[in-house]
Amino acid sequence: MLVNVEGRVMRAAMGRSGIGTLKREGDGATPRGRMTPLAALTRGRVVTGYAALPVPHRGVRPADGWCDDSGSGRYNAYVRRPYAGSHEALLREDGLYDVVVATDDNQRPRVRRLGSAIFVHMARPAMTPTEGCLAFPRAAWQRAIVPLGPYLIGIEPRPRR
């Protein structure tokens, strides 16, 4: 699928259910709309290559997780592992989250069951679908995040004046 990044149209892997308008937790869709980066997490070995990220960023630690349990008071937020509720580890062995950017989707305010965070991360080599996130191929990764967002998914960009 295609996404508009700062006026550049780029190929990206998206949710297994395609682009959705009415997002729900676990539906596998990437939400239609404009997503703005809020923060970036970088795996220790690549931090130096991304020092110019224009959003707050820090290294990922083994205890970092993200809560996707819509019944939890920590839904759609960072958690420290081990964590009793459903969550995702942010330090992954497959390298997909070597740099992961959290977007503003369902963040302010967080609404339970409307989908946990949409991350921007590296795609699998075969560009297989994500659980709803936006994933760019490694070869295009630097161009996809610098300059960083916003990301337009399933909508046309506003004309520049």
PDB file of C-alpha atoms in Angstrom:
ATOM      1  CA  MET A   1       0.000   0.000   0.000  1.00  0.00           C
ATOM      2  CA  LEU A   2       1.044   3.613  -0.386  1.00  0.00           C
ATOM      3  CA  VAL A   3       1.397   6.337   2.234  1.00  0.00           C
ATOM      4  CA  ASN A   4       2.179  10.025   1.868  1.00  0.00           C
ATOM      5  CA  VAL A   5       5.138  11.160   3.970  1.00  0.00           C
ATOM      6  CA  GLU A   6       5.894  14.875   3.811  1.00  0.00           C
ATOM      7  CA  GLY A   7       4.689  15.043   0.205  1.00  0.00           C
ATOM      8  CA  ARG A   8       6.512  11.857  -0.860  1.00  0.00           C
ATOM      9  CA  VAL A   9       4.457   8.778  -1.721  1.00  0.00           C
ATOM     10  CA  MET A  10       6.134   5.668  -0.345  1.00  0.00           C
ATOM     11  CA  ARG A  11       5.357   1.958  -0.274  1.00  0.00           C
ATOM     12  CA  ALA A  12       4.564   0.583   3.186  1.00  0.00           C
ATOM     13  CA  ALA A  13       3.152  -2.539   4.808  1.00  0.00           C
ATOM     14  CA  MET A  14      -0.085  -1.893   6.671  1.00  0.00           C
ATOM     15  CA  GLY A  15      -2.643  -3.882   8.640  1.00  0.00           C
ATOM     16  CA  ARG A  16      -3.759  -7.321   7.500  1.00  0.00           C
ATOM     17  CA  SER A  17      -7.330  -5.944   7.170  1.00  0.00           C
ATOM     18  CA  GLY A  18      -6.271  -2.971   5.039  1.00  0.00           C
ATOM     19  CA  ILE A  19      -7.157   0.633   5.796  1.00  0.00           C
ATOM     20  CA  GLY A  20     -10.096   1.079   8.156  1.00  0.00           C
ATOM     21  CA  THR A  21     -12.317   4.024   8.950  1.00  0.00           C
ATOM     22  CA  LEU A  22     -13.861   2.725  12.183  1.00  0.00           C
ATOM     23  CA  LYS A  23     -10.865   1.357  14.088  1.00  0.00           C
ATOM     24  CA  ARG A  24     -11.357  -1.247  16.853  1.00  0.00           C
ATOM     25  CA  GLU A  25      -8.823  -3.049  19.046  1.00  0.00           C
ATOM     26  CA  GLY A  26      -7.617  -6.245  17.362  1.00  0.00           C
ATOM     27  CA  ASP A  27      -9.269  -5.602  13.969  1.00  0.00           C
ATOM     28  CA  GLY A  28      -5.939  -5.674  12.110  1.00  0.00           C
ATOM     29  CA  ALA A  29      -6.686  -2.441  10.251  1.00  0.00           C
ATOM     30  CA  THR A  30      -4.485   0.599   9.793  1.00  0.00           C
ATOM     31  CA  PRO A  31      -6.630   3.664  10.500  1.00  0.00           C
ATOM     32  CA  ARG A  32      -7.395   6.093   7.698  1.00  0.00           C
ATOM     33  CA  GLY A  33      -6.177   9.578   8.446  1.00  0.00           C
ATOM     34  CA  ARG A  34      -3.280  11.763   9.443  1.00  0.00           C
ATOM     35  CA  MET A  35      -0.829  10.491  12.053  1.00  0.00           C
ATOM     36  CA  THR A  36       1.702  12.710  13.737  1.00  0.00           C
ATOM     37  CA  PRO A  37       4.806  11.280  15.447  1.00  0.00           C
ATOM     38  CA  LEU A  38       4.969  11.756  19.212  1.00  0.00           C
ATOM     39  CA  ALA A  39       8.115   9.891  20.260  1.00  0.00           C
ATOM     40  CA  ALA A  40      10.718   7.482  18.971  1.00  0.00           C
ATOM     41  CA  LEU A  41      12.396   4.538  20.635  1.00  0.00           C
ATOM     42  CA  THR A  42      15.669   3.258  19.265  1.00  0.00           C
ATOM     43  CA  ARG A  43      17.506   0.019  19.862  1.00  0.00           C
ATOM     44  CA  GLY A  44      20.929   0.741  21.354  1.00  0.00           C
ATOM     45  CA  ARG A  45      22.954  -0.254  18.324  1.00  0.00           C
ATOM     46  CA  VAL A  46      21.291   2.266  15.979  1.00  0.00           C
ATOM     47  CA  VAL A  47      20.844   5.290  18.256  1.00  0.00           C
ATOM     48  CA  THR A  48      23.759   7.206  16.721  1.00  0.00           C
ATOM     49  CA  GLY A  49      22.298   7.002  13.207  1.00  0.00           C
ATOM     50  CA  TYR A  50      19.112   8.713  14.341  1.00  0.00           C
ATOM     51  CA  ALA A  51      20.428  11.468  16.594  1.00  0.00           C
ATOM     52  CA  ALA A  52      18.598  14.041  14.471  1.00  0.00           C
ATOM     53  CA  LEU A  53      15.111  12.675  15.134  1.00  0.00           C
ATOM     54  CA  PRO A  54      12.978  15.785  15.660  1.00  0.00           C
ATOM     55  CA  VAL A  55      10.834  14.162  18.389  1.00  0.00           C
ATOM     56  CA  PRO A  56      11.805  13.007  21.866  1.00  0.00           C
ATOM     57  CA  HIS A  57      13.627   9.701  21.645  1.00  0.00           C
ATOM     58  CA  ARG A  58      15.500   7.294  23.863  1.00  0.00           C
ATOM     59  CA  GLY A  59      16.919   3.818  23.803  1.00  0.00           C
ATOM     60  CA  VAL A  60      14.632   0.821  24.322  1.00  0.00           C
ATOM     61  CA  ARG A  61      15.233  -1.110  27.517  1.00  0.00           C
ATOM     62  CA  PRO A  62      14.453  -4.824  28.072  1.00  0.00           C
ATOM     63  CA  ALA A  63      11.630  -3.944  30.487  1.00  0.00           C
ATOM     64  CA  ASP A  64       9.823  -1.633  27.992  1.00  0.00           C
ATOM     65  CA  GLY A  65       6.395  -2.729  26.842  1.00  0.00           C
ATOM     66  CA  TRP A  66       3.207  -1.284  25.378  1.00  0.00           C
ATOM     67  CA  CYS A  67      -0.174  -2.164  26.872  1.00  0.00           C
ATOM     68  CA  ASP A  68      -2.829  -3.329  24.393  1.00  0.00           C
ATOM     69  CA  ASP A  69      -5.256  -4.548  27.089  1.00  0.00           C
ATOM     70  CA  SER A  70      -8.371  -2.391  26.602  1.00  0.00           C
ATOM     71  CA  GLY A  71      -9.562  -3.283  30.115  1.00  0.00           C
ATOM     72  CA  SER A  72      -6.424  -1.905  31.764  1.00  0.00           C
ATOM     73  CA  GLY A  73      -5.940   1.587  33.155  1.00  0.00           C
ATOM     74  CA  ARG A  74      -2.599   1.559  31.266  1.00  0.00           C
ATOM     75  CA  TYR A  75      -4.262   0.826  27.900  1.00  0.00           C
ATOM     76  CA  ASN A  76      -2.354   2.279  24.970  1.00  0.00           C
ATOM     77  CA  ALA A  77       0.593   3.432  27.075  1.00  0.00           C
ATOM     78  CA  TYR A  78       4.130   2.412  28.019  1.00  0.00           C
ATOM     79  CA  VAL A  79       4.361  -0.256  30.700  1.00  0.00           C
ATOM     80  CA  ARG A  80       7.231  -1.801  32.578  1.00  0.00           C
ATOM     81  CA  ARG A  81       7.591  -5.554  32.065  1.00  0.00           C
ATOM     82  CA  PRO A  82       6.762  -7.944  33.527  1.00  0.00           C
ATOM     83  CA  TYR A  83       3.205  -6.653  33.281  1.00  0.00           C
ATOM     84  CA  ALA A  84       0.085  -8.643  34.142  1.00  0.00           C
ATOM     85  CA  GLY A  85      -2.152  -7.304  31.343  1.00  0.00           C
ATOM     86  CA  SER A  86      -1.821  -7.969  27.633  1.00  0.00           C
ATOM     87  CA  HIS A  87       1.133  -6.061  26.215  1.00  0.00           C
ATOM     88  CA  GLU A  88       3.791  -6.079  23.549  1.00  0.00           C
ATOM     89  CA  ALA A  89       7.533  -6.175  24.250  1.00  0.00           C
ATOM     90  CA  LEU A  90       9.298  -3.235  22.589  1.00  0.00           C
ATOM     91  CA  LEU A  91      12.714  -4.898  22.494  1.00  0.00           C
ATOM     92  CA  ARG A  92      12.312  -7.407  19.659  1.00  0.00           C
ATOM     93  CA  GLU A  93      14.807  -9.910  18.357  1.00  0.00           C
ATOM     94  CA  ASP A  94      13.574  -9.648  14.748  1.00  0.00           C
ATOM     95  CA  GLY A  95      14.805  -6.039  14.386  1.00  0.00           C
ATOM     96  CA  LEU A  96      11.435  -4.617  13.307  1.00  0.00           C
ATOM     97  CA  TYR A  97      11.501  -2.199  16.231  1.00  0.00           C
ATOM     98  CA  ASP A  98      15.162  -1.165  15.956  1.00  0.00           C
ATOM     99  CA  VAL A  99      13.607   2.277  15.547  1.00  0.00           C
ATOM    100  CA  VAL A 100       9.923   2.553  16.414  1.00  0.00           C
ATOM    101  CA  VAL A 101       7.919   5.762  16.273  1.00  0.00           C
ATOM    102  CA  ALA A 102       4.746   6.122  18.351  1.00  0.00           C
ATOM    103  CA  THR A 103       2.085   8.228  16.642  1.00  0.00           C
ATOM    104  CA  ASP A 104      -0.799  10.257  18.038  1.00  0.00           C
ATOM    105  CA  ASP A 105      -3.445   7.752  16.931  1.00  0.00           C
ATOM    106  CA  ASN A 106      -5.852   7.153  19.857  1.00  0.00           C
ATOM    107  CA  GLN A 107      -3.548   8.987  22.255  1.00  0.00           C
ATOM    108  CA  ARG A 108      -5.167  12.267  23.315  1.00  0.00           C
ATOM    109  CA  PRO A 109      -7.630  11.232  24.569  1.00  0.00           C
ATOM    110  CA  ARG A 110      -7.141   7.459  24.766  1.00  0.00           C
ATOM    111  CA  VAL A 111     -10.432   5.719  24.109  1.00  0.00           C
ATOM    112  CA  ARG A 112     -10.673   2.091  25.184  1.00  0.00           C
ATOM    113  CA  ARG A 113     -11.264  -0.468  22.445  1.00  0.00           C
ATOM    114  CA  LEU A 114     -10.557   2.019  19.616  1.00  0.00           C
ATOM    115  CA  GLY A 115      -7.147   0.506  18.954  1.00  0.00           C
ATOM    116  CA  SER A 116      -3.816   0.695  20.659  1.00  0.00           C
ATOM    117  CA  ALA A 117      -1.038   2.856  19.293  1.00  0.00           C
ATOM    118  CA  ILE A 118      -0.114   2.872  15.666  1.00  0.00           C
ATOM    119  CA  PHE A 119       3.649   2.525  15.449  1.00  0.00           C
ATOM    120  CA  VAL A 120       5.870   3.285  12.486  1.00  0.00           C
ATOM    121  CA  HIS A 121       8.539   0.597  12.240  1.00  0.00           C
ATOM    122  CA  MET A 122      10.605  -1.467   9.806  1.00  0.00           C
ATOM    123  CA  ALA A 123       8.778  -3.931   7.579  1.00  0.00           C
ATOM    124  CA  ARG A 124       9.491  -7.626   7.323  1.00  0.00           C
ATOM    125  CA  PRO A 125      11.586  -8.470   4.235  1.00  0.00           C
ATOM    126  CA  ALA A 126       8.523  -9.837   2.373  1.00  0.00           C
ATOM    127  CA  MET A 127       6.430  -6.739   3.283  1.00  0.00           C
ATOM    128  CA  THR A 128       3.839  -8.946   4.968  1.00  0.00           C
ATOM    129  CA  PRO A 129       0.956  -7.154   6.708  1.00  0.00           C
ATOM    130  CA  THR A 130       1.217  -5.731  10.207  1.00  0.00           C
ATOM    131  CA  GLU A 131      -1.324  -5.882  13.041  1.00  0.00           C
ATOM    132  CA  GLY A 132      -2.341  -2.337  12.076  1.00  0.00           C
ATOM    133  CA  CYS A 133       0.927  -0.429  12.235  1.00  0.00           C
ATOM    134  CA  LEU A 134       2.728   1.285   9.384  1.00  0.00           C
ATOM    135  CA  ALA A 135       5.976  -0.436   8.325  1.00  0.00           C
ATOM    136  CA  PHE A 136       8.528   0.734   5.773  1.00  0.00           C
ATOM    137  CA  PRO A 137      11.136  -1.426   4.028  1.00  0.00           C
ATOM    138  CA  ARG A 138      14.651  -1.143   5.474  1.00  0.00           C
ATOM    139  CA  ALA A 139      15.931   0.354   2.210  1.00  0.00           C
ATOM    140  CA  ALA A 140      13.473   3.261   2.527  1.00  0.00           C
ATOM    141  CA  TRP A 141      13.537   3.584   6.307  1.00  0.00           C
ATOM    142  CA  GLN A 142      15.746   6.666   6.589  1.00  0.00           C
ATOM    143  CA  ARG A 143      13.706   8.515   3.943  1.00  0.00           C
ATOM    144  CA  ALA A 144      10.465   7.479   5.688  1.00  0.00           C
ATOM    145  CA  ILE A 145      11.345   8.988   9.044  1.00  0.00           C
ATOM    146  CA  VAL A 146      13.633  11.930   8.308  1.00  0.00           C
ATOM    147  CA  PRO A 147      12.021  14.413   8.162  1.00  0.00           C
ATOM    148  CA  LEU A 148       9.545  12.727  10.457  1.00  0.00           C
ATOM    149  CA  GLY A 149       5.854  12.658   9.434  1.00  0.00           C
ATOM    150  CA  PRO A 150       3.054  13.438   9.421  1.00  0.00           C
ATOM    151  CA  TYR A 151       1.882  10.275   7.700  1.00  0.00           C
ATOM    152  CA  LEU A 152      -1.243  10.456   5.522  1.00  0.00           C
ATOM    153  CA  ILE A 153      -2.989   7.107   5.163  1.00  0.00           C
ATOM    154  CA  GLY A 154      -5.841   6.721   2.699  1.00  0.00           C
ATOM    155  CA  ILE A 155      -6.344  10.478   2.347  1.00  0.00           C
ATOM    156  CA  GLU A 156      -5.073  13.059  -0.087  1.00  0.00           C
ATOM    157  CA  PRO A 157      -2.571  15.631   1.176  1.00  0.00           C
ATOM    158  CA  ARG A 158      -3.602  19.252   1.505  1.00  0.00           C
ATOM    159  CA  PRO A 159      -2.220  21.382  -1.295  1.00  0.00           C
ATOM    160  CA  ARG A 160       0.844  23.409  -0.297  1.00  0.00           C
ATOM    161  CA  ARG A 161       0.480  27.169  -0.541  1.00  0.00           C
TER     162      ARG A 161
END
